[in-house]
Amino acid sequence: MSSRGSKGWLLQRISGALLFITLGVHFYIYHYFMGPGMWGFESIGYGANDLETLRLMAESDPTQARFYALASLFAAPVWKVFDILFITLGCYHGFYGIVANIEDMVTHPTWRPVLSWLTYFAAFILWVMGVVTVISFNPQLF
Amino acid sequence: MIHKFDAIVVGAGGAGLRCALELTEQNYNVAVVSKLYPVRSHTGAAQGGIGAALGSEEEDHPEWHMFDTVKGSDYLGDQDAIEILANEAVEAVMELEHFGLPFNRTKEGKIAQRPFGGHTRAFGEAPVKRACYAADRTGHMILHTLFEQCVKNKVRFFNEFYVLDLILKDDVCFGVIAYELATGELHVFQSKVVFLGTGGYGRVFSITSNAHALTGDGMAIAFRRGLPLEDMEFVQFHPTGLRKLGILVSEAARGEGGILRNREDLDNIGTGKDGFMAAVAPTVKDLAPRDMVSRAIYNEIKAGRGIMGTGDTGSDYIYLDLVHLGAKVINEKLPDISHFARKYLAVEPIKEPIPVQPTAHYAMGGLPTDNDGRVLKDAAANPVEGLYAAGEVACVSVHGANRLGTNSLVDIVVFGRRAARDMSRYLKDAEFEEIDADPEAFVAGEIDRLKNGSGNEKVADLRKEMQSVMMSKSGVYRTEENLEEARKTVLELRRRYQQVSVKDSSLYFNTELVEAIELGHLLDVAWTIAESALQRTESRGAHSRVDYPDRDDKQWLKHTFIRKLGDDKVEFDYKPVVITKFQPKPRVY
Amino acid sequence: MYKIRADMISWILHKITGFAIVSFLIFHIWGMSQMSKGPDAFNAVIEAYKTPLFKFGEVLLLGAILFHGLNGMRIILGEFTRWAMDRHRLLLVLTYMIAGTLFIIGGIALWRAE
Amino acid sequence: MQVTVEIYRQEAHSGASHFDTFVREVDPTDQILDVIMEIKDDVDGSLAFRKSCAHGVCGSDAMQINGMNRLACQTLIQDLKSDRIRIEPLKGMKVLRDLIVDMDPFFESLAKVKPYFIPKTTAPAAERKQTIEERARFDDTTKCIMCAACTTSCPSFWSNDNYLGPATLVKAHRFIFDSRDGGDRERLEVLDDRDGLWRCHSIYNCTDACPRDIEITKAIGDLKRYTVAQR
């Protein structure tokens, strides 16, 4: 038998626990930190020059201030790493959860692996989409 | 449908599984045919322990075990067989441990042992720790361990196949006929050798510790085929059954220090002071053998010292006091029986005494066998070729007139294995025999009569009448008058049984039919008990005649063989008791 | 019909909230990729978020995440420590209570936010 | 007191099913087994169910009583706190007739985990030594009577009957945590499978259903941790 479960079970718990923490940070940053206060992010890795550019852009077009504020965060390398980690954990945990449900309910010898692999494939597509967005994001382009 | 196996084992209890296991070790093609699924058998209900002179906790010797068993049997047990039992018990227990049985342990990691009724050191000096135990579910662990080993050896099981007849030809056994509960089909199991491990018949009585399935099947099917039954008058009543329900409260409760108390003794509950048993058996007190304790309880009740004080042995009861043992001992060493008391009687044994009364428990009698489990066809000890038996269905006789606690478990593993070893010797040159066409005709006829009968007798009514008369007239104390009444009633019930008709016509799980067949077996067994008890005019062990209160070694130091002559006639024959080391002496504890 | 007990409800809720969060994750990653196209696209998404339907969805998402997260931590604790197993009923009740309280507080705050 | 008893009926394995209703006079301390036996004796002899020891040690009469798996002989009228009693066969198993289900798949599942002692060492002349603490480690799971109440209470088993089920895992626990046993490797092969341990989601239905009060979910938790640590 090649089908196993112990690694999956353990990883699901580890990814779950990490998600519990990263989700807290993510939620806090994007919901309560967003706004004028977040301009202080120089200290965590964002170049002063870039920040200045964004600030100027926001001042010239106040209706778009929120976008620039978020973009300033999104573009910081530390947060890029954080976001990639977050997307990876989320995709893994969420889609493995679906696979676990398939294994709970589908016993058909063909459908079971087919559905599981389709789920893994969907997870991969989504993950690529998320990671490409994060990496390629560059507010200087606007 | 016809099946062919080298050996057929009937019954999946301890004896049957031990036998099957041994035979598969020898690479014979074996089938276990059982009325129940495996692990449902009543071996699993045995609680207290399995006796063996291991000496893990204190000095002990097989010879002491032998002496206790002989004395416990009221000198009716055959001493050659008892010597085998006591000697092989040690090896058998070690073997069970090697099969993985989770015995409780001593501090040194050895098999733990505790005292039990009638087991003493140095030929009666004081109680000895001899019962090896796994909490209070020793039988459960033996049954499961043996089943597990059978799974390992890939033993073939036919579950819920009810064996209803033996295929006998010129006193040689070539198989059995079984009724498949799931389909109503009759199966012919053809074999070179057959082993019966079908257990006892507790359901003959209204208050019993036995399972519903214990309906004397093995004894009845042999008796119908003209084979004799041995010592059927000896029925053990366990002193401590839960009041009204008869559910067993193991002797281990008294082994751990429990004390029986009457209504004059209520102030001593929880103190650990002696109860009324101290006067009956000064040395071993509450750990006297079961027959003595049961009688002592009846005497207390009759003298108006039962808890209710009515003097009626049917409804009155006494107390089993565990309170002074404390919560730790009760919860750790007696978890199951505490659970029963809490569940069924709403009694908390840590705080209150448990109401108990004697309950029909064990059949000392059964199919006569020799020391290798071969079934005997007469009192001259001629065997039926190819037919073996061990356990409660058999009478070797190691239990004589009264079995000691823990010896039933020893019996099944020791004689189950011995039978298997002799069977494999027999199998070496045994052949399949051509069997008659239509071997199941007799059984098919019986089933047809029950299913298509026009009478209107109901199984439940007959069963209740039988159980009630056997309990009150052929119970702990017996008289000629009572036994005569029991015999007459049973014979009348046997006639009425011919008018039983089963309303359920289904082929699938026709449990109404099964119960009707079981009743037929019970009535046969009840008949042999009443007849045998009537003719034995003495008191010995569990057979206690008020009109013949003394043991009579001159006339009655012998085994009873009862055989069927007609629908209401039996004949008796007698086999001398084998006495080797211990001459009969008065039995005091 | 087999009796449905508290542990079984938590198991079913865990599944349902899990599916809900995965659905959101798909939507969210797509939203993010939209947002990265520039301020206009971003603001379109933000405006959509402000409609009552999306706000309601956001509140539900908060509830789902709170329950799934806390219950998940309870499961992990319960599978890795005997201590938690001995108290599984208590921890289950605590999970419901904490998740419920945070949901009410957070939910109101979220609903009221501009 | 008077109770209304509804019992699941099914002629044979292929037949249609319905409920029969009986109104009975009972004592609060009567066992459910007593009640259905009396119905069989007095009213309808064709009612089919299994029974044997009648005090909760043989495991024959597990059935669903008022929505919970229990042994009929171990459930008293007063335990149910209701005058309506609904009795159904074990869920997730093939009904053969009335309250009787096919137990063969259950025993086949059990056989998968090698439910027998596999000695670590060759047998000494006397017993293999084991300390009181070593024995205590698996004491709880030795109580199992294989009644199937746990397995048939498990939602994971209902939706996937390839799942080994709690009873089989209990049996595995009994051997894996026995200090004398050396069959871990072979058993872990079976347990660490998609239809093994990992279908358990700690729902605790099994623990509640167990008539022997075995802490099944905990035992499975022990197995999960052990398996993860070993592999």
GROMACS .gro file of N, CA and C in nm, chain B residues 36-42 44-45 47 56 94 97-111 134-135 137 140-141 144 147-149 151-152 159-160 203 209-213 245 247-248 336 339-340 343-344 458 460 463-464 504 506 508-512 515, chain D residues 12-13 31 33 37 40-42 45-60 73-74 76 79 96-97 100 102-104 107 111 115-117 123-132 135 138-139 142-147 171 174-175 178 180 211-213:
model
  396
  178LEU      N    1  -2.337  -1.922   1.836
  178LEU     CA    2  -2.316  -1.778   1.853
  178LEU      C    3  -2.195  -1.735   1.772
  179TYR      N    4  -2.178  -1.605   1.759
  179TYR     CA    5  -2.051  -1.555   1.706
  179TYR      C    6  -1.943  -1.585   1.810
  180PRO      N    7  -1.819  -1.599   1.766
  180PRO     CA    8  -1.713  -1.620   1.865
  180PRO      C    9  -1.706  -1.499   1.959
  181VAL      N   10  -1.651  -1.519   2.073
  181VAL     CA   11  -1.643  -1.423   2.184
  181VAL      C   12  -1.778  -1.387   2.246
  182ARG      N   13  -1.887  -1.449   2.196
  182ARG     CA   14  -2.016  -1.432   2.264
  182ARG      C   15  -2.036  -1.543   2.367
  183SER      N   16  -1.950  -1.644   2.363
  183SER     CA   17  -1.968  -1.762   2.447
  183SER      C   18  -1.955  -1.728   2.595
  184HIS      N   19  -2.008  -1.819   2.679
  184HIS     CA   20  -2.020  -1.782   2.819
  184HIS      C   21  -1.889  -1.793   2.897
  186GLY      N   22  -1.668  -1.608   2.852
  186GLY     CA   23  -1.641  -1.466   2.869
  186GLY      C   24  -1.702  -1.407   2.994
  187ALA      N   25  -1.796  -1.478   3.055
  187ALA     CA   26  -1.861  -1.424   3.175
  187ALA      C   27  -1.788  -1.465   3.303
  189GLN      N   28  -1.539  -1.459   3.588
  189GLN     CA   29  -1.481  -1.334   3.638
  189GLN      C   30  -1.351  -1.353   3.714
  198SER      N   31   0.335  -1.754   4.266
  198SER     CA   32   0.392  -1.620   4.243
  198SER      C   33   0.391  -1.538   4.369
  236MET      N   34   0.070  -2.066   3.199
  236MET     CA   35   0.188  -2.006   3.134
  236MET      C   36   0.165  -1.996   2.984
  239GLU      N   37  -0.045  -1.708   2.907
  239GLU     CA   38   0.036  -1.586   2.914
  239GLU      C   39   0.119  -1.571   2.787
  240HIS      N   40   0.171  -1.682   2.738
  240HIS     CA   41   0.250  -1.677   2.615
  240HIS      C   42   0.164  -1.643   2.493
  241PHE      N   43   0.035  -1.671   2.503
  241PHE     CA   44  -0.058  -1.630   2.396
  241PHE      C   45  -0.091  -1.481   2.409
  242GLY      N   46  -0.040  -1.417   2.514
  242GLY     CA   47  -0.060  -1.273   2.528
  242GLY      C   48  -0.165  -1.232   2.629
  243LEU      N   49  -0.221  -1.328   2.703
  243LEU     CA   50  -0.327  -1.291   2.797
  243LEU      C   51  -0.276  -1.191   2.900
  244PRO      N   52  -0.347  -1.078   2.915
  244PRO     CA   53  -0.299  -0.973   3.005
  244PRO      C   54  -0.337  -0.998   3.152
  245PHE      N   55  -0.267  -1.090   3.214
  245PHE     CA   56  -0.289  -1.114   3.357
  245PHE      C   57  -0.248  -0.991   3.437
  246ASN      N   58  -0.315  -0.972   3.550
  246ASN     CA   59  -0.265  -0.872   3.645
  246ASN      C   60  -0.127  -0.918   3.693
  247ARG      N   61  -0.048  -0.823   3.744
  247ARG     CA   62   0.090  -0.855   3.777
  247ARG      C   63   0.123  -0.825   3.922
  248THR      N   64   0.225  -0.897   3.971
  248THR     CA   65   0.277  -0.865   4.103
  248THR      C   66   0.380  -0.754   4.087
  249LYS      N   67   0.433  -0.706   4.198
  249LYS     CA   68   0.536  -0.602   4.191
  249LYS      C   69   0.658  -0.649   4.114
  250GLU      N   70   0.684  -0.781   4.118
  250GLU     CA   71   0.802  -0.834   4.047
  250GLU      C   72   0.771  -0.859   3.899
  251GLY      N   73   0.647  -0.830   3.858
  251GLY     CA   74   0.612  -0.850   3.718
  251GLY      C   75   0.563  -0.990   3.686
  252LYS      N   76   0.541  -1.070   3.792
  252LYS     CA   77   0.489  -1.205   3.770
  252LYS      C   78   0.337  -1.203   3.766
  253ILE      N   79   0.276  -1.316   3.728
  253ILE     CA   80   0.130  -1.324   3.724
  253ILE      C   81   0.074  -1.312   3.866
  276ALA      N   82  -0.720  -1.154   3.567
  276ALA     CA   83  -0.709  -1.031   3.490
  276ALA      C   84  -0.830  -0.949   3.534
  277ALA      N   85  -0.809  -0.858   3.630
  277ALA     CA   86  -0.917  -0.784   3.697
  277ALA      C   87  -1.028  -0.883   3.733
  279ARG      N   88  -1.233  -1.000   3.496
  279ARG     CA   89  -1.280  -1.045   3.366
  279ARG      C   90  -1.182  -1.149   3.310
  282HIS      N   91  -1.328  -1.353   3.023
  282HIS     CA   92  -1.332  -1.267   2.905
  282HIS      C   93  -1.196  -1.264   2.836
  283MET      N   94  -1.091  -1.248   2.917
  283MET     CA   95  -0.957  -1.241   2.857
  283MET      C   96  -0.914  -1.375   2.799
  286HIS      N   97  -1.111  -1.417   2.468
  286HIS     CA   98  -1.062  -1.330   2.362
  286HIS      C   99  -0.922  -1.370   2.316
  289PHE      N  100  -0.952  -1.673   2.102
  289PHE     CA  101  -1.009  -1.637   1.972
  289PHE      C  102  -0.904  -1.569   1.885
  290GLU      N  103  -0.828  -1.479   1.948
  290GLU     CA  104  -0.723  -1.408   1.873
  290GLU      C  105  -0.623  -1.507   1.812
  291GLN      N  106  -0.585  -1.607   1.892
  291GLN     CA  107  -0.490  -1.706   1.841
  291GLN      C  108  -0.553  -1.787   1.727
  293VAL      N  109  -0.771  -1.667   1.518
  293VAL     CA  110  -0.767  -1.578   1.401
  293VAL      C  111  -0.629  -1.586   1.338
  294LYS      N  112  -0.528  -1.586   1.424
  294LYS     CA  113  -0.391  -1.594   1.377
  294LYS      C  114  -0.369  -1.722   1.295
  301ASN      N  115  -2.027  -1.935   1.199
  301ASN     CA  116  -2.096  -1.867   1.307
  301ASN      C  117  -2.247  -1.874   1.290
  302GLU      N  118  -2.314  -1.883   1.404
  302GLU     CA  119  -2.460  -1.895   1.406
  302GLU      C  120  -2.506  -2.015   1.324
  345ARG      N  121  -3.001  -2.248   3.195
  345ARG     CA  122  -3.135  -2.195   3.168
  345ARG      C  123  -3.247  -2.292   3.205
  351SER      N  124  -2.697  -1.760   3.662
  351SER     CA  125  -2.594  -1.668   3.616
  351SER      C  126  -2.563  -1.693   3.469
  352ASN      N  127  -2.626  -1.796   3.412
  352ASN     CA  128  -2.590  -1.840   3.277
  352ASN      C  129  -2.657  -1.759   3.167
  353ALA      N  130  -2.595  -1.762   3.051
  353ALA     CA  131  -2.647  -1.693   2.933
  353ALA      C  132  -2.773  -1.762   2.882
  354HIS      N  133  -2.851  -1.686   2.805
  354HIS     CA  134  -2.970  -1.745   2.742
  354HIS      C  135  -2.933  -1.861   2.651
  355ALA      N  136  -2.812  -1.857   2.600
  355ALA     CA  137  -2.771  -1.959   2.504
  355ALA      C  138  -2.739  -2.094   2.570
  387LEU      N  139  -3.192  -1.117   3.974
  387LEU     CA  140  -3.139  -1.129   3.838
  387LEU      C  141  -3.050  -1.251   3.822
  389ILE      N  142  -2.739  -1.253   3.818
  389ILE     CA  143  -2.610  -1.218   3.756
  389ILE      C  144  -2.498  -1.243   3.857
  390LEU      N  145  -2.392  -1.306   3.807
  390LEU     CA  146  -2.285  -1.351   3.895
  390LEU      C  147  -2.209  -1.235   3.962
  478ASP      N  148  -1.595  -0.481   3.717
  478ASP     CA  149  -1.715  -0.526   3.648
  478ASP      C  150  -1.831  -0.552   3.743
  481HIS      N  151  -1.978  -0.246   3.864
  481HIS     CA  152  -2.061  -0.189   3.758
  481HIS      C  153  -2.199  -0.256   3.756
  482PHE      N  154  -2.201  -0.391   3.769
  482PHE     CA  155  -2.330  -0.462   3.768
  482PHE      C  156  -2.418  -0.416   3.883
  485LYS      N  157  -2.540  -0.068   3.809
  485LYS     CA  158  -2.631  -0.063   3.693
  485LYS      C  159  -2.766  -0.127   3.726
  486TYR      N  160  -2.761  -0.251   3.773
  486TYR     CA  161  -2.886  -0.327   3.781
  486TYR      C  162  -2.961  -0.310   3.912
  600LYS      N  163  -4.736  -2.283   2.403
  600LYS     CA  164  -4.638  -2.179   2.373
  600LYS      C  165  -4.505  -2.207   2.442
  602ALA      N  166  -4.275  -2.012   2.554
  602ALA     CA  167  -4.244  -1.932   2.672
  602ALA      C  168  -4.314  -1.987   2.796
  605ARG      N  169  -4.140  -2.310   2.912
  605ARG     CA  170  -4.008  -2.279   2.966
  605ARG      C  171  -4.019  -2.222   3.106
  606LYS      N  172  -4.111  -2.129   3.124
  606LYS     CA  173  -4.127  -2.068   3.257
  606LYS      C  174  -4.167  -2.172   3.361
  646ASP      N  175  -4.385  -1.837   1.350
  646ASP     CA  176  -4.301  -1.772   1.249
  646ASP      C  177  -4.264  -1.874   1.141
  648SER      N  178  -4.080  -1.797   0.871
  648SER     CA  179  -3.965  -1.748   0.795
  648SER      C  180  -3.846  -1.844   0.800
  650TYR      N  181  -3.539  -1.706   0.754
  650TYR     CA  182  -3.427  -1.623   0.795
  650TYR      C  183  -3.435  -1.588   0.943
  651PHE      N  184  -3.331  -1.620   1.017
  651PHE     CA  185  -3.324  -1.590   1.160
  651PHE      C  186  -3.457  -1.619   1.230
  652ASN      N  187  -3.502  -1.741   1.214
  652ASN     CA  188  -3.625  -1.780   1.281
  652ASN      C  189  -3.593  -1.812   1.427
  653THR      N  190  -3.583  -1.707   1.505
  653THR     CA  191  -3.540  -1.726   1.645
  653THR      C  192  -3.650  -1.790   1.728
  654GLU      N  193  -3.773  -1.780   1.681
  654GLU     CA  194  -3.881  -1.848   1.753
  654GLU      C  195  -3.861  -1.999   1.744
  657GLU      N  196  -3.569  -2.102   1.967
  657GLU     CA  197  -3.607  -2.111   2.108
  657GLU      C  198  -3.688  -2.237   2.136
  857ALA      N  199  -3.663  -0.977   0.576
  857ALA     CA  200  -3.539  -1.045   0.544
  857ALA      C  201  -3.445  -0.940   0.489
  858HIS      N  202  -3.324  -0.983   0.451
  858HIS     CA  203  -3.224  -0.884   0.410
  858HIS      C  204  -3.268  -0.798   0.291
  876GLN      N  205  -3.482  -0.432   3.206
  876GLN     CA  206  -3.389  -0.411   3.097
  876GLN      C  207  -3.469  -0.401   2.966
  878LEU      N  208  -3.382  -0.547   2.712
  878LEU     CA  209  -3.384  -0.685   2.664
  878LEU      C  210  -3.505  -0.760   2.720
  882MET      N  211  -3.792  -0.925   2.492
  882MET     CA  212  -3.814  -1.069   2.508
  882MET      C  213  -3.960  -1.097   2.543
  885LYS      N  214  -4.165  -1.066   2.242
  885LYS     CA  215  -4.148  -1.188   2.160
  885LYS      C  216  -4.229  -1.304   2.219
  886ASP      N  217  -4.226  -1.318   2.352
  886ASP     CA  218  -4.298  -1.428   2.417
  886ASP      C  219  -4.449  -1.411   2.406
  887ASP      N  220  -4.497  -1.288   2.431
  887ASP     CA  221  -4.641  -1.269   2.445
  887ASP      C  222  -4.712  -1.226   2.318
  890GLY      N  223  -4.388  -1.366   1.818
  890GLY     CA  224  -4.273  -1.457   1.825
  890GLY      C  225  -4.175  -1.438   1.711
  891SER      N  226  -4.218  -1.369   1.606
  891SER     CA  227  -4.129  -1.358   1.489
  891SER      C  228  -4.027  -1.245   1.505
  892LEU      N  229  -4.040  -1.166   1.610
  892LEU     CA  230  -3.944  -1.057   1.632
  892LEU      C  231  -3.804  -1.118   1.650
  893ALA      N  232  -3.711  -1.073   1.565
  893ALA     CA  233  -3.578  -1.135   1.567
  893ALA      C  234  -3.472  -1.039   1.621
  894PHE      N  235  -3.396  -1.084   1.718
  894PHE     CA  236  -3.284  -1.008   1.773
  894PHE      C  237  -3.187  -1.108   1.833
  895ARG      N  238  -3.063  -1.062   1.857
  895ARG     CA  239  -2.965  -1.151   1.919
  895ARG      C  240  -2.961  -1.126   2.069
  896LYS      N  241  -2.932  -1.231   2.144
  896LYS     CA  242  -2.914  -1.215   2.288
  896LYS      C  243  -2.828  -1.331   2.336
  897SER      N  244  -2.756  -1.309   2.447
  897SER     CA  245  -2.698  -1.426   2.511
  897SER      C  246  -2.681  -1.403   2.661
  898CYS      N  247  -2.573  -1.337   2.704
  898CYS     CA  248  -2.543  -1.340   2.847
  898CYS      C  249  -2.640  -1.257   2.930
  899ALA      N  250  -2.698  -1.155   2.871
  899ALA     CA  251  -2.798  -1.071   2.939
  899ALA      C  252  -2.741  -0.988   3.054
  900HIS      N  253  -2.610  -0.971   3.062
  900HIS     CA  254  -2.560  -0.874   3.158
  900HIS      C  255  -2.436  -0.798   3.108
  901GLY      N  256  -2.432  -0.779   2.976
  901GLY     CA  257  -2.334  -0.686   2.923
  901GLY      C  258  -2.192  -0.736   2.910
  902VAL      N  259  -2.171  -0.867   2.901
  902VAL     CA  260  -2.033  -0.913   2.879
  902VAL      C  261  -2.013  -0.989   2.748
  903CYS      N  262  -2.122  -1.026   2.679
  903CYS     CA  263  -2.102  -1.106   2.557
  903CYS      C  264  -2.109  -1.021   2.431
  904GLY      N  265  -2.181  -0.908   2.437
  904GLY     CA  266  -2.185  -0.818   2.322
  904GLY      C  267  -2.281  -0.858   2.212
  905SER      N  268  -2.378  -0.945   2.241
  905SER     CA  269  -2.470  -0.989   2.136
  905SER      C  270  -2.575  -0.884   2.100
  918CYS      N  271  -2.939  -0.534   2.710
  918CYS     CA  272  -2.941  -0.592   2.845
  918CYS      C  273  -2.881  -0.497   2.947
  919GLN      N  274  -2.816  -0.392   2.900
  919GLN     CA  275  -2.750  -0.303   2.995
  919GLN      C  276  -2.822  -0.169   3.004
  921LEU      N  277  -3.163   0.014   3.115
  921LEU     CA  278  -3.287  -0.002   3.190
  921LEU      C  279  -3.387   0.103   3.140
  924ASP      N  280  -3.321   0.447   3.253
  924ASP     CA  281  -3.208   0.519   3.194
  924ASP      C  282  -3.253   0.609   3.080
  941LEU      N  283  -3.012  -0.802   0.834
  941LEU     CA  284  -3.048  -0.934   0.783
  941LEU      C  285  -3.193  -0.966   0.816
  942ARG      N  286  -3.233  -0.926   0.935
  942ARG     CA  287  -3.375  -0.935   0.972
  942ARG      C  288  -3.397  -0.854   1.101
  945ILE      N  289  -3.134  -0.776   1.360
  945ILE     CA  290  -3.012  -0.853   1.337
  945ILE      C  291  -2.937  -0.799   1.215
  947ASP      N  292  -2.562  -0.793   0.974
  947ASP     CA  293  -2.453  -0.880   0.930
  947ASP      C  294  -2.324  -0.839   1.000
  948MET      N  295  -2.272  -0.926   1.084
  948MET     CA  296  -2.152  -0.894   1.161
  948MET      C  297  -2.024  -0.938   1.090
  949ASP      N  298  -2.034  -1.010   0.981
  949ASP     CA  299  -1.913  -1.061   0.915
  949ASP      C  300  -1.815  -0.951   0.876
  952PHE      N  301  -1.607  -0.839   1.173
  952PHE     CA  302  -1.499  -0.929   1.215
  952PHE      C  303  -1.387  -0.932   1.110
  956ALA      N  304  -0.985  -0.840   1.172
  956ALA     CA  305  -0.875  -0.930   1.138
  956ALA      C  306  -0.762  -0.856   1.066
  960PRO      N  307  -0.511  -0.894   1.499
  960PRO     CA  308  -0.557  -0.878   1.637
  960PRO      C  309  -0.517  -0.996   1.724
  961TYR      N  310  -0.389  -1.021   1.731
  961TYR     CA  311  -0.340  -1.129   1.816
  961TYR      C  312  -0.198  -1.096   1.859
  962PHE      N  313  -0.159  -1.160   1.967
  962PHE     CA  314  -0.029  -1.134   2.026
  962PHE      C  315   0.084  -1.179   1.934
  968ALA      N  316   0.944  -1.740   2.393
  968ALA     CA  317   0.882  -1.763   2.524
  968ALA      C  318   0.981  -1.821   2.624
  969PRO      N  319   0.988  -1.759   2.742
  969PRO     CA  320   1.069  -1.820   2.849
  969PRO      C  321   0.992  -1.938   2.908
  970ALA      N  322   1.057  -2.008   3.001
  970ALA     CA  323   0.989  -2.124   3.061
  970ALA      C  324   0.867  -2.077   3.141
  971ALA      N  325   0.885  -1.971   3.217
  971ALA     CA  326   0.773  -1.918   3.295
  971ALA      C  327   0.708  -1.803   3.216
  972GLU      N  328   0.644  -1.712   3.287
  972GLU     CA  329   0.576  -1.603   3.217
  972GLU      C  330   0.674  -1.497   3.170
  973ARG      N  331   0.633  -1.418   3.069
  973ARG     CA  332   0.709  -1.299   3.032
  973ARG      C  333   0.678  -1.196   3.140
  974LYS      N  334   0.781  -1.129   3.187
  974LYS     CA  335   0.759  -1.032   3.295
  974LYS      C  336   0.697  -0.904   3.238
  975GLN      N  337   0.615  -0.843   3.318
  975GLN     CA  338   0.554  -0.716   3.281
  975GLN      C  339   0.525  -0.641   3.411
  976THR      N  340   0.558  -0.512   3.413
  976THR     CA  341   0.533  -0.440   3.537
  976THR      C  342   0.386  -0.398   3.544
  977ILE      N  343   0.345  -0.363   3.664
  977ILE     CA  344   0.207  -0.320   3.685
  977ILE      C  345   0.178  -0.197   3.596
  980ARG      N  346   0.137  -0.289   3.226
  980ARG     CA  347   0.008  -0.351   3.198
  980ARG      C  348  -0.104  -0.247   3.201
  983PHE      N  349  -0.241  -0.053   2.874
  983PHE     CA  350  -0.341  -0.098   2.775
  983PHE      C  351  -0.460  -0.166   2.842
  984ASP      N  352  -0.469  -0.153   2.974
  984ASP     CA  353  -0.578  -0.219   3.047
  984ASP      C  354  -0.716  -0.184   2.990
  987THR      N  355  -0.841  -0.368   2.685
  987THR     CA  356  -0.864  -0.513   2.694
  987THR      C  357  -1.009  -0.543   2.730
  988LYS      N  358  -1.084  -0.441   2.766
  988LYS     CA  359  -1.223  -0.464   2.809
  988LYS      C  360  -1.319  -0.487   2.693
  989CYS      N  361  -1.272  -0.459   2.571
  989CYS     CA  362  -1.362  -0.462   2.454
  989CYS      C  363  -1.430  -0.598   2.438
  990ILE      N  364  -1.562  -0.595   2.412
  990ILE     CA  365  -1.637  -0.719   2.389
  990ILE      C  366  -1.680  -0.736   2.244
  991MET      N  367  -1.631  -0.650   2.157
  991MET     CA  368  -1.660  -0.659   2.014
  991MET      C  369  -1.809  -0.658   1.983
  992CYS      N  370  -1.881  -0.569   2.046
  992CYS     CA  371  -2.025  -0.562   2.023
  992CYS      C  372  -2.058  -0.476   1.903
 1016LYS      N  373  -0.869  -0.265   1.928
 1016LYS     CA  374  -0.796  -0.392   1.930
 1016LYS      C  375  -0.648  -0.366   1.900
 1019ARG      N  376  -0.478  -0.232   2.202
 1019ARG     CA  377  -0.456  -0.333   2.305
 1019ARG      C  378  -0.322  -0.404   2.282
 1020PHE      N  379  -0.284  -0.425   2.156
 1020PHE     CA  380  -0.158  -0.496   2.131
 1020PHE      C  381  -0.038  -0.402   2.118
 1023ASP      N  382   0.105  -0.306   2.444
 1023ASP     CA  383   0.142  -0.417   2.532
 1023ASP      C  384   0.294  -0.432   2.522
 1025ARG      N  385   0.488  -0.656   2.586
 1025ARG     CA  386   0.540  -0.785   2.544
 1025ARG      C  387   0.529  -0.806   2.393
 1056PRO      N  388  -2.041   0.032   2.573
 1056PRO     CA  389  -2.105  -0.019   2.694
 1056PRO      C  390  -2.006  -0.060   2.802
 1057ARG      N  391  -1.879  -0.069   2.765
 1057ARG     CA  392  -1.777  -0.107   2.862
 1057ARG      C  393  -1.699   0.015   2.911
 1058ASP      N  394  -1.746   0.132   2.874
 1058ASP     CA  395  -1.683   0.257   2.918
 1058ASP      C  396  -1.535   0.265   2.881
   0.00000   0.00000   0.00000
